């Protein structure tokens, strides 16, 4: 190989011994010649500036070119880079894609010295709609390149360019006059045909979330590549909404043209969907501007804006006001009425929207406390005609038979409160109108229809409204009195006192004071340096006069029968070679609820997170009935548990978190059941977190009803309350010798992690087992020729399983069924009412989340289990049946919109199974009250049974995926067959009742 390469020539250089290969350069002295200044940009046209930027200019040439472009902004020459044009677009593209990646670091470093405004010159050239769009397009291209090669991200230039672009975007949008500045450049164009598309593009850019999403993704990639993105506040949605609100307020105050106010109205209407509109209520001096701005809102957006403001007032300011406020006037309610009155103003459209919210089918704040309804009604405290209209609409709706039968319970409660509040104002403004209304057929029919209703709650509301209105108009001798025990309860007296409420519109000062008091204090965490533990000196053995001699026994096989001890398990704490690095200061298990909360909040400490998660179920159950620790911190605990993330990948994390939430629900069922139901619909959580909320409600309701128990129930008792086993046996009486019922908790098993699916499966099996036994008896011949029928075997198995075969039923004292009422009022009704309100709301985001197939199926299963847990003896069973059946039939109509999932169909059939099982003992009344629902359900189930393929294969074989689907279809078909048999039996037996011909039938 050496002969293939032949040198052409060789040259040898003689080196001097005094010559150094490397020498230190010296700065020229004061007497040396000064360097010539760099030649800057000397052009006078945008074409020359573009050419100079493309030719890799020096720093001096770059600055002179940018200053030339800045002079155009000041009017020194006709070219303005911030106005949209082909030349400005080319220059902006070169600045973003070539100048910023190569010169950003130099410009930032130079801006801290004598050339302090170098970055500001670049920002002034790019602070336009074209500049922001070009920068976002460049960030999107960089993100696409980074995703294509994520492994080489740290070693590539993409991370640096992303960091530079984020810093530039943050500086471009910083300030309260950015929107005003960009809009002025757009509005100064010549024709409206140029202004209109740019205006729409600006509104879309600010409110579409594009800036937040791209910035957040870029910041995450920069963090992975260990590159600082600077103050990337634009990736924080809350900070971005604050910036947008300040810009809208500043633009609305300084601009008086209608086009500018329309732009601000469009941007703010769309921005309020992000849920941060309280910025517009902070300054009372801008109230006139605020009212003027709201007048330019689009008609379709006014209702959404009103709902957002009502939700804001409720969540931020009225949350602390409870239902039991009586007739006392509250300054918070007056201030909230003043804020809402500023929104309504004198606009008839806004008044119509608020009246519709008060009297609409799905308005009036379903499930919320009465304070928000007091605020809305107090806005019309001086408007006699509007208040009378609210009263008439409310009373007409209150007495409608269809409304009484199909409206949810919480919805009827809210509308009854609006009716009583408006009646009190009308009585004070125009007593004669209320007198004439009570003599009309509307009032008489309303009270009659309420009293004749089958639902207990509907009758209660009718009696309360009748007595309260009659007390205002009639005297003591002629007033209406039902003289029933329900009318002497605390709840009835509170409802009657609503007619005495008189709120006035007040100043906004209480709202400002409450807002400042609710702001969390910014606590600066002190970063303490890690203290290295000192090495312990080795302890010297004591010197004594004795000598200990160690003798080693090396003989093997002397004792063959002796088994040596196993080596002890290695301790993870002592596995480190350096004993100084071992953490001996480990946290102890919390014994108070406030300590448990502090452990959950410390997300940076692995030991605390693990200890809090494992201790929470037992500690919450232990402290449930002792003191007020759990009741005072229940909502805070639930919020932490729902939003808890598995940051450290702990073992059994999901089950422990779920058991903690179930413990909170069991400890405070009346409060936390409603809280979890509200969190499921209104909280900003993922699908898995919402699913955990549903599972918590289902398991908590079953445990309260006594059907299930948790593995932490037995360990949640104080030792001081338990006698020793030797002493306890002398004091406790065996259950057989007493008249008390034997507790079933000892026979229950702990709940597995997938308990909800297991419970629904057992419910369906218990429903189908008698039908299968009857079918088997019918096929195998008459019962007279058999030793035992399948039905008798099933009955004997069920009796032996419950242990009641040979035991006489003990005589027990009747006790009120309070558990069923808690499940109905705190678990079931909040879920059904809020679902109906969410489906008919204007927020499309919630609808999309609720109709996810898996989440919707889990929601229906939860309701079915809660209905089954309430049992057939609950007083609210007719109302629960009506609401659940309407919900199932409504979802049946929407079934095609839920992607036709078999899981949803199976859940709907399970809901019908639970409904028929609970009402099995009173099918006649069920057919009388819900004849249409029975026929509709039978037709739908028959269609499901006919259209479902079904099959005998339930396990995959040979890699084919049809196996599980066929097994699931087979299960759906069996459920449909069982429901169809039950419904046809009811139709055949009570056909005359369903036809309405009761003559001659008993």
mmCIF file of N, CA, C and O in Angstrom, residues 877-913:
data_model
loop_
_atom_site.group_PDB
_atom_site.id
_atom_site.type_symbol
_atom_site.label_atom_id
_atom_site.label_comp_id
_atom_site.label_asym_id
_atom_site.label_seq_id
_atom_site.Cartn_x
_atom_site.Cartn_y
_atom_site.Cartn_z
ATOM 1 N N UNK A 877 -87.457 6.637 46.999
ATOM 2 C CA UNK A 877 -87.319 5.702 45.886
ATOM 3 C C UNK A 877 -88.132 6.120 44.654
ATOM 4 O O UNK A 877 -87.625 5.987 43.533
ATOM 5 N N UNK A 878 -89.364 6.615 44.765
ATOM 6 C CA UNK A 878 -90.072 7.043 43.547
ATOM 7 C C UNK A 878 -89.347 8.153 42.791
ATOM 8 O O UNK A 878 -89.257 8.106 41.562
ATOM 9 N N UNK A 879 -88.798 9.134 43.521
ATOM 10 C CA UNK A 879 -88.063 10.208 42.857
ATOM 11 C C UNK A 879 -86.759 9.687 42.257
ATOM 12 O O UNK A 879 -86.368 10.072 41.144
ATOM 13 N N UNK A 880 -86.060 8.820 42.968
ATOM 14 C CA UNK A 880 -84.825 8.244 42.433
ATOM 15 C C UNK A 880 -85.104 7.422 41.178
ATOM 16 O O UNK A 880 -84.357 7.488 40.187
ATOM 17 N N UNK A 881 -86.184 6.651 41.220
ATOM 18 C CA UNK A 881 -86.543 5.845 40.047
ATOM 19 C C UNK A 881 -86.869 6.735 38.855
ATOM 20 O O UNK A 881 -86.445 6.455 37.725
ATOM 21 N N UNK A 882 -87.635 7.797 39.082
ATOM 22 C CA UNK A 882 -88.024 8.682 37.980
ATOM 23 C C UNK A 882 -86.799 9.354 37.358
ATOM 24 O O UNK A 882 -86.654 9.395 36.124
ATOM 25 N N UNK A 883 -85.901 9.883 38.195
ATOM 26 C CA UNK A 883 -84.729 10.577 37.661
ATOM 27 C C UNK A 883 -83.795 9.614 36.941
ATOM 28 O O UNK A 883 -83.278 9.923 35.854
ATOM 29 N N UNK A 884 -83.578 8.443 37.525
ATOM 30 C CA UNK A 884 -82.650 7.496 36.909
ATOM 31 C C UNK A 884 -83.212 6.941 35.601
ATOM 32 O O UNK A 884 -82.484 6.762 34.621
ATOM 33 N N UNK A 885 -84.505 6.681 35.570
ATOM 34 C CA UNK A 885 -85.099 6.150 34.346
ATOM 35 C C UNK A 885 -85.081 7.194 33.231
ATOM 36 O O UNK A 885 -84.802 6.881 32.065
ATOM 37 N N UNK A 886 -85.382 8.444 33.554
ATOM 38 C CA UNK A 886 -85.289 9.506 32.540
ATOM 39 C C UNK A 886 -83.872 9.658 32.021
ATOM 40 O O UNK A 886 -83.653 9.880 30.820
ATOM 41 N N UNK A 887 -82.905 9.537 32.910
ATOM 42 C CA UNK A 887 -81.515 9.659 32.486
ATOM 43 C C UNK A 887 -81.118 8.505 31.560
ATOM 44 O O UNK A 887 -80.437 8.717 30.544
ATOM 45 N N UNK A 888 -81.553 7.287 31.896
ATOM 46 C CA UNK A 888 -81.213 6.141 31.052
ATOM 47 C C UNK A 888 -81.852 6.262 29.673
ATOM 48 O O UNK A 888 -81.200 5.983 28.643
ATOM 49 N N UNK A 889 -83.093 6.687 29.618
ATOM 50 C CA UNK A 889 -83.740 6.829 28.317
ATOM 51 C C UNK A 889 -83.140 7.982 27.520
ATOM 52 O O UNK A 889 -83.051 7.912 26.291
ATOM 53 N N UNK A 890 -82.717 9.044 28.203
ATOM 54 C CA UNK A 890 -82.048 10.130 27.497
ATOM 55 C C UNK A 890 -80.711 9.705 26.914
ATOM 56 O O UNK A 890 -80.354 10.079 25.788
ATOM 57 N N UNK A 891 -79.970 8.909 27.661
ATOM 58 C CA UNK A 891 -78.704 8.395 27.147
ATOM 59 C C UNK A 891 -78.932 7.360 26.053
ATOM 60 O O UNK A 891 -78.082 7.185 25.177
ATOM 61 N N UNK A 892 -80.067 6.675 26.102
ATOM 62 C CA UNK A 892 -80.393 5.753 25.015
ATOM 63 C C UNK A 892 -80.536 6.504 23.694
ATOM 64 O O UNK A 892 -80.067 6.047 22.644
ATOM 65 N N UNK A 893 -81.140 7.690 23.765
ATOM 66 C CA UNK A 893 -81.283 8.487 22.546
ATOM 67 C C UNK A 893 -79.947 9.008 22.054
ATOM 68 O O UNK A 893 -79.729 9.173 20.861
ATOM 69 N N UNK A 894 -79.008 9.268 22.982
ATOM 70 C CA UNK A 894 -77.684 9.752 22.605
ATOM 71 C C UNK A 894 -76.696 8.613 22.390
ATOM 72 O O UNK A 894 -75.511 8.860 22.237
ATOM 73 N N UNK A 895 -77.180 7.384 22.384
ATOM 74 C CA UNK A 895 -76.242 6.259 22.346
ATOM 75 C C UNK A 895 -75.425 6.246 21.066
ATOM 76 O O UNK A 895 -74.252 5.860 21.067
ATOM 77 N N UNK A 896 -76.009 6.667 19.951
ATOM 78 C CA UNK A 896 -75.252 6.689 18.697
ATOM 79 C C UNK A 896 -74.141 7.700 18.733
ATOM 80 O O UNK A 896 -73.136 7.553 18.032
ATOM 81 N N UNK A 897 -74.304 8.754 19.555
ATOM 82 C CA UNK A 897 -73.258 9.779 19.650
ATOM 83 C C UNK A 897 -72.122 9.360 20.558
ATOM 84 O O UNK A 897 -71.117 10.048 20.651
ATOM 85 N N UNK A 898 -72.243 8.249 21.224
ATOM 86 C CA UNK A 898 -71.198 7.784 22.121
ATOM 87 C C UNK A 898 -70.382 6.674 21.458
ATOM 88 O O UNK A 898 -69.925 5.745 22.091
ATOM 89 N N UNK A 899 -70.235 6.772 20.160
ATOM 90 C CA UNK A 899 -69.373 5.875 19.378
ATOM 91 C C UNK A 899 -69.864 4.436 19.409
ATOM 92 O O UNK A 899 -69.160 3.526 19.008
ATOM 93 N N UNK A 900 -71.107 4.201 19.853
ATOM 94 C CA UNK A 900 -71.663 2.854 19.829
ATOM 95 C C UNK A 900 -70.876 1.848 20.641
ATOM 96 O O UNK A 900 -70.777 0.684 20.280
ATOM 97 N N UNK A 901 -70.325 2.271 21.769
ATOM 98 C CA UNK A 901 -69.503 1.373 22.567
ATOM 99 C C UNK A 901 -70.380 0.347 23.280
ATOM 100 O O UNK A 901 -71.450 0.665 23.810
ATOM 101 N N UNK A 902 -69.921 -0.887 23.315
ATOM 102 C CA UNK A 902 -70.633 -1.924 24.047
ATOM 103 C C UNK A 902 -70.621 -1.674 25.547
ATOM 104 O O UNK A 902 -71.532 -2.087 26.256
ATOM 105 N N UNK A 903 -69.571 -0.991 26.029
ATOM 106 C CA UNK A 903 -69.500 -0.711 27.465
ATOM 107 C C UNK A 903 -70.657 0.174 27.901
ATOM 108 O O UNK A 903 -71.223 -0.010 28.990
ATOM 109 N N UNK A 904 -71.036 1.158 27.083
ATOM 110 C CA UNK A 904 -72.156 2.038 27.428
ATOM 111 C C UNK A 904 -73.464 1.251 27.396
ATOM 112 O O UNK A 904 -74.321 1.411 28.278
ATOM 113 N N UNK A 905 -73.632 0.390 26.372
ATOM 114 C CA UNK A 905 -74.853 -0.428 26.301
ATOM 115 C C UNK A 905 -74.964 -1.343 27.516
ATOM 116 O O UNK A 905 -76.044 -1.499 28.105
ATOM 117 N N UNK A 906 -73.864 -1.954 27.896
ATOM 118 C CA UNK A 906 -73.875 -2.831 29.071
ATOM 119 C C UNK A 906 -74.195 -2.049 30.335
ATOM 120 O O UNK A 906 -74.946 -2.528 31.200
ATOM 121 N N UNK A 907 -73.654 -0.833 30.456
ATOM 122 C CA UNK A 907 -73.943 -0.021 31.635
ATOM 123 C C UNK A 907 -75.411 0.388 31.677
ATOM 124 O O UNK A 907 -76.031 0.395 32.756
ATOM 125 N N UNK A 908 -75.989 0.725 30.529
ATOM 126 C CA UNK A 908 -77.410 1.073 30.504
ATOM 127 C C UNK A 908 -78.273 -0.118 30.916
ATOM 128 O O UNK A 908 -79.250 0.043 31.658
ATOM 129 N N UNK A 909 -77.917 -1.309 30.450
ATOM 130 C CA UNK A 909 -78.663 -2.495 30.855
ATOM 131 C C UNK A 909 -78.497 -2.790 32.343
ATOM 132 O O UNK A 909 -79.453 -3.212 33.016
ATOM 133 N N UNK A 910 -77.300 -2.562 32.879
ATOM 134 C CA UNK A 910 -77.097 -2.737 34.322
ATOM 135 C C UNK A 910 -77.923 -1.730 35.117
ATOM 136 O O UNK A 910 -78.416 -2.041 36.212
ATOM 137 N N UNK A 911 -78.065 -0.517 34.584
ATOM 138 C CA UNK A 911 -78.927 0.453 35.246
ATOM 139 C C UNK A 911 -80.372 -0.012 35.300
ATOM 140 O O UNK A 911 -81.054 0.119 36.334
ATOM 141 N N UNK A 912 -80.872 -0.582 34.192
ATOM 142 C CA UNK A 912 -82.225 -1.135 34.207
ATOM 143 C C UNK A 912 -82.342 -2.328 35.145
ATOM 144 O O UNK A 912 -83.384 -2.529 35.784
ATOM 145 N N UNK A 913 -81.277 -3.134 35.229
ATOM 146 C CA UNK A 913 -81.281 -4.275 36.160
ATOM 147 C C UNK A 913 -81.436 -3.789 37.592
ATOM 148 O O UNK A 913 -82.260 -4.309 38.366
#
